[in-house]
Amino acid sequence: MPEFTIKEKRTLSDHFSNTDDNVFAIITPRQVDRGALMSRYSRTDKSMRRIFLDEFLKNKNRGEEFYDRVLLEYGDDSVAELGEAQIAIEGLSNIAVKKIEDRRIGLSYLEKSSRYVTWNKKENGKYRFYRDEKIMNSKFANMYEDSCNFSFDIYSKNIEPMVNYIREKYPIEKYSFKDSTDRKEKLFYKLKNERDIKSANMIYRGSTKAKALDILRGLLPASTLTNVGITGNGRAFEYLLTVLGSSELDEEQKLASKIKNELETTIKSFVKRADDKYGKAFQKYLKDVKNKSKLITIKEIKSNPIKGTITKLVDYKSEKQALDTIITSIMYEQSPSTSYQNIMQQVKKISTKRKIEIINEFTKIRTNRRHRPSRAFENIYYTFDLCNNFGMFRDFHRHRALTLERQLLTTDHGYVLPKEIKTVGLEKDFKECMNNTKITFEKIRKKLPEQSQYVVNFAYNYPYFMKLNLREACHLIELRTIPQGHIDYRRVAQEMYKQINKVHPNLSKIMKFVDLKEYDLERFESEKRTEDKRQKIKK
């Protein structure tokens, strides 16, 4: 007998993609019902579509009631992952967006780019930067406003000169399309028609502008307002709200409230605990951890500011140990019934030459960087001590499959002065901007250490450490050394590779798509390939 009557099938067709196959999509419109159905599914022997007919169809509040019981009474956190939402936040600072993007699991982000968008626009006659209430209600208000305005003035007035300089240095005649019919020909072919000319001009102008904005972004202060889109599940959003709610910054506390209000329109049942008694207790715990860490650090550690930039590998296993660990892990899944320890004992007896051959065999079968090494390569870790400009940190910060700890943003560690700034004759303006920021920062810092971060420019160096396994190192370094990458993070990623290669010359061969070359107009080749693909699609 069929499971559903004709009438039931008609009803189900509005809530499921099909009524008779064993694989189907849940399309019922209410997010809370979709999540509750998934969770209820694990606690009964009924089919999901039968659960919907028997338990959800007549009771419009079934989803909310289920979550109230499971989440609040039993604390089943995994159930909160069954609700998903998308949130857009516009006009938040680069301090707040980094706090949000610190959350690694369950959330995905898309942030406004400093490479493709100019940040010189004003609203109601004012530059778009965050004006923290505590600063603006203090004696530092005018100084803060003047300092941020000065940074934006220097950035804005130099966009056109920098773009012009880049276009003079890299003339369009040098960056036309290569003739794809003759791979050996090094000359550039003549543009054949108006469409080719228009495409070449568009790509060239976009690439040169991106190069100019990359150079100038160091002038922007951390108060610069950006936009971010967030996709995630209820559990991750709940933790995000808890973290923001425990912040010392008014901006982040207000964001917590606003985000929660909007999530209540879509996944209300999944984020109820963010500011209830459990959420408040969690917020207190996070504050206690921070305060306790601060007290211990003040007592035990003396300040010693870093001068300049650092990319230094500070913790790793010997290659002999690393080879044994990874080869044992490679063999474990395919081994006849035996223990990890037994495999390790046998692997240790294999000659070093043979171990290297095994790693080389896995290196050979990677034909592009998207063919990531297997999970076996997750068993070896590297810790890097890093201090790079804040603008560059924002790019590395996007990698979430690693452990990253960072300090407050300050002016203590100096700043990076791009060579192009000197060439164009902007060095005096640039240095004046940085010095002005430092004076303002030092004064605000004494009374408002957290809030003082807002005034610091992207060019200032920022200390953090990163612990990542070999598989993630392979992904990060290969991705961040591609030709179209920003020169700052390309050089740091290249240095990371060189240091891993130095201590693990054989294991590092698995990172076979690292690009150690330098490029002039980073985005051009990438944009050209994209345009070639676009033209093929049109044909």
XYZ file of C-alpha atoms in Angstrom:
539
model
C 0.000 0.000 0.000
C 1.312 3.535 -0.770
C 2.230 5.531 2.317
C 0.200 8.602 1.377
C -3.290 9.107 0.025
C -3.903 11.290 -3.022
C -5.183 14.059 -0.754
C -2.098 13.814 1.490
C 0.173 13.956 -1.535
C -1.470 17.172 -2.677
C -0.854 18.641 0.779
C 2.731 17.387 0.931
C 3.597 18.785 -2.491
C 3.578 22.304 -1.000
C 6.113 21.319 1.644
C 8.381 18.689 0.008
C 9.944 18.419 -3.444
C 8.358 15.014 -4.078
C 6.019 12.600 -2.293
C 7.162 9.179 -3.485
C 10.979 9.069 -3.669
C 13.337 8.239 -0.815
C 15.384 11.394 -1.511
C 13.567 14.722 -1.264
C 14.060 18.369 -0.335
C 12.187 20.086 2.492
C 10.583 23.200 1.000
C 8.031 24.059 3.669
C 8.259 27.841 3.941
C 8.823 28.276 7.674
C 12.468 27.967 8.722
C 11.472 26.884 12.211
C 9.417 23.980 10.825
C 12.241 22.812 8.563
C 14.644 22.712 11.474
C 12.179 21.120 13.879
C 11.326 18.436 11.322
C 15.004 17.555 10.940
C 15.434 17.286 14.688
C 12.183 15.392 15.342
C 13.229 12.995 12.566
C 15.967 11.563 14.788
C 13.555 10.707 17.615
C 10.923 8.627 15.874
C 10.646 5.750 13.432
C 8.114 7.639 11.297
C 9.084 9.005 7.898
C 9.605 12.771 7.764
C 6.628 13.424 5.537
C 4.439 11.383 7.893
C 5.736 13.398 10.866
C 4.735 16.560 9.034
C 1.209 15.283 8.382
C 0.686 13.890 11.867
C 2.403 16.452 14.052
C 3.045 19.727 12.226
C 0.246 20.345 9.759
C -2.499 21.081 12.253
C -0.337 22.637 14.968
C 1.015 25.911 13.581
C 3.233 26.425 16.636
C 4.723 22.947 16.607
C 8.160 24.208 15.526
C 8.410 26.853 18.250
C 7.113 24.453 20.916
C 9.646 21.822 19.907
C 12.573 24.216 20.111
C 11.429 25.650 23.417
C 11.452 22.166 24.865
C 14.642 20.813 23.316
C 16.805 23.941 23.370
C 15.702 25.542 26.610
C 14.857 22.506 28.700
C 17.454 20.020 27.472
C 20.151 22.292 26.033
C 20.590 20.294 22.829
C 22.906 22.792 21.092
C 23.227 20.826 17.867
C 19.517 21.350 17.217
C 20.205 25.079 16.838
C 22.332 24.288 13.756
C 19.172 23.306 11.890
C 18.034 26.898 11.450
C 19.865 29.100 8.964
C 19.704 32.781 8.141
C 21.382 35.488 6.113
C 22.101 38.866 7.651
C 23.498 41.990 6.009
C 25.209 44.615 8.151
C 26.010 47.977 6.615
C 28.109 50.715 8.166
C 30.142 48.855 10.787
C 33.775 49.579 11.575
C 36.759 47.444 10.631
C 37.192 46.741 14.349
C 33.691 45.300 14.721
C 33.787 43.327 11.476
C 36.983 41.556 12.602
C 35.304 40.635 15.903
C 32.405 39.140 13.956
C 34.715 37.297 11.558
C 36.674 35.815 14.483
C 33.854 33.269 14.713
C 35.208 30.312 12.764
C 32.528 27.615 12.588
C 29.000 27.831 11.217
C 29.251 31.301 9.650
C 30.373 32.475 6.192
C 31.193 36.087 5.345
C 31.382 38.381 2.334
C 32.909 41.776 3.111
C 33.225 44.986 1.108
C 36.606 45.095 -0.637
C 39.229 47.816 -0.159
C 40.668 46.823 -3.553
C 37.657 47.402 -5.795
C 35.834 50.167 -3.931
C 37.046 53.697 -3.213
C 36.389 54.888 0.343
C 36.424 58.627 -0.308
C 32.673 59.230 -0.485
C 30.926 61.418 2.083
C 27.446 61.310 3.599
C 25.925 64.614 4.648
C 29.323 66.212 4.166
C 31.146 63.732 6.435
C 33.528 60.870 5.701
C 32.133 57.452 6.549
C 33.950 56.371 9.696
C 32.667 55.167 13.061
C 32.277 57.762 15.774
C 32.316 55.886 19.073
C 30.034 57.445 21.703
C 32.573 57.267 24.520
C 35.168 59.028 22.404
C 32.721 61.600 21.069
C 31.488 62.362 24.602
C 35.037 62.788 25.867
C 37.670 65.513 25.636
C 39.200 63.554 22.735
C 36.237 64.061 20.384
C 37.680 66.859 18.240
C 41.122 65.279 18.122
C 39.631 61.928 17.038
C 37.422 63.500 14.380
C 40.300 65.598 13.024
C 42.668 62.618 12.917
C 40.243 60.370 11.018
C 39.335 63.217 8.652
C 43.012 63.849 7.973
C 43.565 60.174 7.117
C 40.632 60.246 4.694
C 41.781 63.550 3.177
C 45.241 62.156 2.397
C 43.702 58.934 1.019
C 41.125 60.765 -1.104
C 43.350 63.412 -2.668
C 45.905 60.813 -3.749
C 43.615 58.329 -5.510
C 43.845 60.065 -8.888
C 47.624 60.723 -8.738
C 48.280 57.104 -7.749
C 46.042 55.703 -10.505
C 47.782 57.959 -13.040
C 51.203 56.845 -11.822
C 50.282 53.153 -12.077
C 48.958 53.642 -15.623
C 52.116 55.463 -16.637
C 54.312 52.758 -15.156
C 52.275 49.939 -16.726
C 51.000 51.329 -20.077
C 48.020 49.668 -21.733
C 50.058 48.735 -24.817
C 51.932 46.220 -22.689
C 48.760 44.612 -21.329
C 46.644 43.616 -24.320
C 45.423 40.061 -24.883
C 48.020 37.469 -25.911
C 47.270 35.497 -29.053
C 45.952 32.176 -27.751
C 46.776 30.453 -31.061
C 50.521 30.845 -30.530
C 51.582 29.950 -26.984
C 55.276 30.513 -27.748
C 54.783 34.009 -29.125
C 55.811 36.581 -26.511
C 54.528 39.616 -28.400
C 51.007 40.898 -27.834
C 48.625 40.624 -30.744
C 46.804 43.539 -32.327
C 43.318 44.174 -31.033
C 41.030 42.973 -33.805
C 37.797 44.909 -33.269
C 35.975 47.399 -31.075
C 34.818 44.690 -28.653
C 38.406 43.601 -28.065
C 39.444 47.206 -27.508
C 36.590 47.791 -25.058
C 37.356 44.572 -23.137
C 41.059 45.320 -22.925
C 40.399 48.856 -21.725
C 37.926 47.683 -19.094
C 40.274 45.024 -17.707
C 43.250 47.348 -17.782
C 41.432 50.191 -16.047
C 40.036 47.880 -13.358
C 43.411 46.243 -12.712
C 45.322 49.514 -12.504
C 42.745 51.065 -10.192
C 42.878 47.988 -7.938
C 46.677 48.280 -7.809
C 46.427 51.957 -6.818
C 43.835 51.299 -4.117
C 45.929 48.411 -2.753
C 48.806 50.845 -2.265
C 46.691 53.571 -0.648
C 44.591 51.412 1.686
C 47.203 51.738 4.441
C 45.972 55.304 4.977
C 42.477 54.203 5.984
C 41.755 54.151 9.736
C 40.208 51.108 11.426
C 37.101 53.236 12.019
C 36.367 53.057 8.254
C 32.812 51.835 7.767
C 32.361 48.671 5.749
C 29.575 46.221 4.868
C 29.411 42.498 5.524
C 26.982 39.736 4.612
C 26.745 36.752 6.964
C 25.260 33.330 6.268
C 25.079 30.908 9.150
C 23.195 28.554 11.430
C 21.398 29.367 14.657
C 24.020 27.898 16.945
C 26.807 29.976 15.383
C 24.681 33.132 15.431
C 23.804 32.538 19.078
C 27.496 32.363 19.999
C 28.244 35.445 17.895
C 25.555 37.385 19.754
C 26.972 36.230 23.096
C 30.490 37.349 22.149
C 29.313 40.734 20.880
C 27.170 41.190 23.979
C 30.212 40.673 26.218
C 32.268 43.328 24.384
C 33.540 46.540 25.969
C 32.758 48.437 22.769
C 29.352 50.106 22.460
C 29.334 49.436 18.721
C 29.576 45.688 19.197
C 26.966 45.606 21.958
C 24.539 47.548 19.765
C 25.245 45.222 16.850
C 24.373 42.237 19.059
C 20.977 43.750 19.796
C 20.289 44.698 16.173
C 21.367 41.335 14.770
C 19.210 39.482 17.289
C 16.177 41.625 16.410
C 16.581 40.734 12.748
C 17.221 37.052 13.390
C 13.973 36.926 15.349
C 12.172 37.588 12.069
C 13.591 34.365 10.586
C 15.037 31.984 13.195
C 13.738 33.357 16.494
C 13.598 29.974 18.208
C 17.248 29.273 17.432
C 18.745 32.350 19.130
C 16.549 32.733 22.211
C 19.349 31.919 24.622
C 21.755 34.611 23.414
C 20.609 37.100 26.067
C 18.430 35.079 28.462
C 19.803 34.003 31.857
C 22.023 31.398 30.192
C 23.295 33.919 27.662
C 23.956 36.546 30.345
C 25.902 33.963 32.368
C 27.939 33.076 29.282
C 28.654 36.747 28.606
C 29.871 37.141 32.191
C 32.121 34.114 31.772
C 33.705 35.583 28.615
C 34.325 38.879 30.425
C 35.824 37.007 33.394
C 38.198 35.066 31.117
C 39.360 38.306 29.476
C 39.817 40.158 32.763
C 41.632 37.252 34.426
C 43.983 36.936 31.433
C 44.641 40.671 31.543
C 45.505 40.657 35.268
C 47.854 37.670 34.946
C 49.571 39.160 31.887
C 50.138 42.553 33.556
C 51.754 40.782 36.498
C 53.918 38.318 34.562
C 54.825 39.859 31.181
C 56.810 43.007 30.360
C 55.934 44.969 27.235
C 58.484 44.837 24.415
C 57.039 46.341 21.206
C 58.030 44.686 17.929
C 59.973 46.899 15.565
C 58.977 46.240 11.991
C 57.364 43.128 10.539
C 57.777 39.476 11.538
C 57.030 36.193 9.808
C 58.709 33.539 11.920
C 58.079 29.817 12.334
C 58.422 29.244 16.087
C 57.053 25.758 16.789
C 57.163 22.533 14.741
C 58.166 18.845 14.881
C 61.356 17.481 13.377
C 60.872 16.189 9.846
C 61.664 12.650 10.972
C 58.763 12.750 13.466
C 56.531 14.513 10.948
C 57.174 11.905 8.227
C 56.358 9.068 10.635
C 53.148 10.764 11.797
C 51.827 11.589 8.335
C 52.703 8.238 6.745
C 51.098 6.408 9.677
C 47.979 8.525 9.164
C 48.003 7.848 5.405
C 48.132 4.093 6.001
C 45.692 3.923 8.885
C 42.429 4.019 6.921
C 43.519 1.338 4.443
C 45.237 -0.941 6.979
C 43.939 -4.384 7.942
C 42.421 -4.396 11.418
C 45.157 -3.020 13.654
C 45.936 -0.108 15.952
C 47.477 3.268 15.165
C 50.334 2.427 17.527
C 51.103 -0.814 15.685
C 51.188 0.969 12.325
C 53.456 3.679 13.745
C 55.922 1.064 15.054
C 56.147 -0.518 11.589
C 56.403 2.842 9.811
C 59.400 3.789 11.971
C 61.249 0.783 10.488
C 60.735 1.982 6.902
C 63.824 3.655 5.438
C 63.877 7.439 5.170
C 64.362 7.125 1.427
C 61.180 5.094 1.084
C 59.228 7.525 3.298
C 60.251 10.390 1.028
C 59.180 8.363 -2.000
C 55.750 7.847 -0.409
C 55.277 11.588 0.114
C 56.424 12.235 -3.474
C 53.815 9.793 -4.773
C 51.045 11.792 -3.089
C 52.560 15.012 -4.391
C 52.485 13.745 -7.990
C 48.751 12.973 -7.967
C 47.877 16.597 -7.103
C 47.203 18.170 -10.505
C 45.934 21.568 -9.275
C 45.733 23.473 -5.992
C 42.104 22.476 -5.429
C 43.261 18.868 -5.075
C 44.053 19.320 -1.423
C 46.200 16.825 0.456
C 44.264 14.189 2.394
C 43.350 14.540 6.071
C 46.469 12.590 6.973
C 48.366 15.857 6.435
C 46.366 17.514 9.235
C 48.451 15.725 11.850
C 51.490 18.010 11.668
C 51.286 21.588 12.966
C 53.226 24.820 12.525
C 53.027 27.921 14.728
C 53.979 31.264 13.160
C 54.706 34.456 15.061
C 53.478 37.243 12.779
C 53.455 41.019 12.768
C 52.229 42.539 9.513
C 50.232 45.619 8.596
C 46.571 45.544 9.651
C 45.371 45.819 6.049
C 47.161 42.572 5.230
C 45.968 40.899 8.417
C 42.380 41.429 7.245
C 43.082 39.067 4.319
C 44.771 36.336 6.379
C 42.021 36.616 8.977
C 39.567 35.049 6.521
C 41.173 31.620 6.962
C 39.192 29.881 9.679
C 40.504 26.293 9.736
C 43.314 27.300 12.082
C 43.982 28.841 15.496
C 44.611 32.569 15.403
C 45.096 34.793 18.445
C 45.583 38.552 18.135
C 46.199 41.600 20.292
C 44.619 45.055 20.373
C 45.383 47.253 17.374
C 47.984 49.886 18.341
C 50.663 52.147 16.861
C 53.409 50.444 18.913
C 54.990 48.382 16.141
C 55.588 50.920 13.392
C 53.988 50.970 9.955
C 54.593 49.849 6.374
C 55.428 52.528 3.793
C 54.840 51.211 0.230
C 57.675 52.057 -2.162
C 55.190 53.577 -4.633
C 54.269 56.202 -2.027
C 57.870 57.448 -2.121
C 58.068 57.315 -5.921
C 54.925 59.409 -6.399
C 56.138 61.969 -3.866
C 53.535 61.212 -1.193
C 55.986 60.191 1.506
C 55.653 63.439 3.461
C 51.824 63.249 3.481
C 51.899 59.578 4.408
C 54.299 60.042 7.319
C 52.429 63.095 8.556
C 49.234 61.035 8.570
C 50.867 58.186 10.515
C 52.481 60.533 13.038
C 49.234 62.420 13.561
C 47.459 59.125 14.197
C 50.081 58.019 16.707
C 49.759 61.223 18.755
C 45.954 60.914 18.826
C 46.071 57.209 19.628
C 48.464 57.624 22.556
C 46.249 60.248 24.170
C 43.004 58.299 23.776
C 44.643 55.014 24.781
C 45.348 56.158 28.350
C 41.640 56.500 29.115
C 39.970 54.334 26.465
C 42.324 51.488 25.373
C 39.693 49.496 23.444
C 38.163 52.517 21.744
C 41.539 53.971 20.739
C 41.875 51.213 18.112
C 39.417 53.017 15.843
C 41.893 55.755 14.910
C 44.764 53.417 13.905
C 45.520 53.179 10.168
C 45.673 49.963 8.153
C 49.394 50.583 7.508
C 50.295 50.047 11.161
C 51.793 46.657 12.021
C 49.637 44.238 13.956
C 50.901 41.234 15.984
C 49.179 37.856 15.974
C 50.109 34.198 15.968
C 48.765 31.463 13.758
C 48.806 27.722 14.397
C 47.835 25.585 11.429
C 48.303 22.050 10.173
C 50.141 21.100 6.990
C 46.943 20.563 5.019
C 45.660 24.052 5.877
C 49.135 25.538 5.346
C 49.059 24.050 1.853
C 45.670 25.667 1.157
C 46.543 29.064 2.654
C 50.006 29.404 1.117
C 49.044 28.184 -2.357
C 45.972 30.454 -2.398
C 47.745 33.521 -1.021
C 50.647 33.281 -3.491
C 48.499 33.290 -6.639
C 49.540 36.098 -9.043
C 46.462 38.275 -8.439
C 47.014 38.397 -4.675
C 47.947 41.587 -2.825
C 51.713 41.998 -2.751
C 51.769 42.258 1.073
C 50.178 38.907 1.802
C 51.873 37.215 -1.168
C 55.258 37.996 0.356
C 54.225 36.785 3.814
C 52.793 33.545 2.385
C 55.956 33.033 0.325
C 58.082 33.505 3.454
C 55.905 31.016 5.364
C 56.542 28.464 2.630
C 60.292 29.083 2.664
C 60.462 28.545 6.412
C 58.407 25.339 6.279
C 60.544 24.162 3.371
C 63.690 24.835 5.409
C 62.640 22.613 8.349
C 60.625 20.079 6.293
C 62.300 19.996 2.833
C 60.640 16.711 1.872
C 57.183 17.172 3.386
C 56.872 20.687 1.941
C 56.928 19.172 -1.565
C 53.203 18.498 -1.106
C 52.753 22.280 -1.537
C 53.554 22.033 -5.232
C 51.494 25.034 -6.409
C 53.208 27.753 -4.386
C 54.119 30.702 -6.643
C 57.362 32.399 -5.559
C 57.514 34.898 -8.439
C 56.853 38.655 -8.319
C 54.250 40.361 -10.534
C 53.714 43.953 -11.604
C 49.993 44.296 -12.261
C 48.616 41.540 -10.050
C 44.971 41.535 -11.089
C 45.462 41.809 -14.854
C 46.051 38.154 -15.759
C 43.157 36.998 -13.560
C 40.741 39.553 -15.018
C 41.888 38.651 -18.524
C 41.139 34.949 -17.966
C 37.712 35.857 -16.599
C 36.963 37.981 -19.658
C 38.128 35.193 -21.995
C 35.679 32.807 -20.280
C 32.906 35.400 -20.488
C 33.420 35.781 -24.224
C 33.363 32.011 -24.727
C 30.038 31.774 -22.885
C 28.573 34.514 -25.112
C 29.644 32.594 -28.215
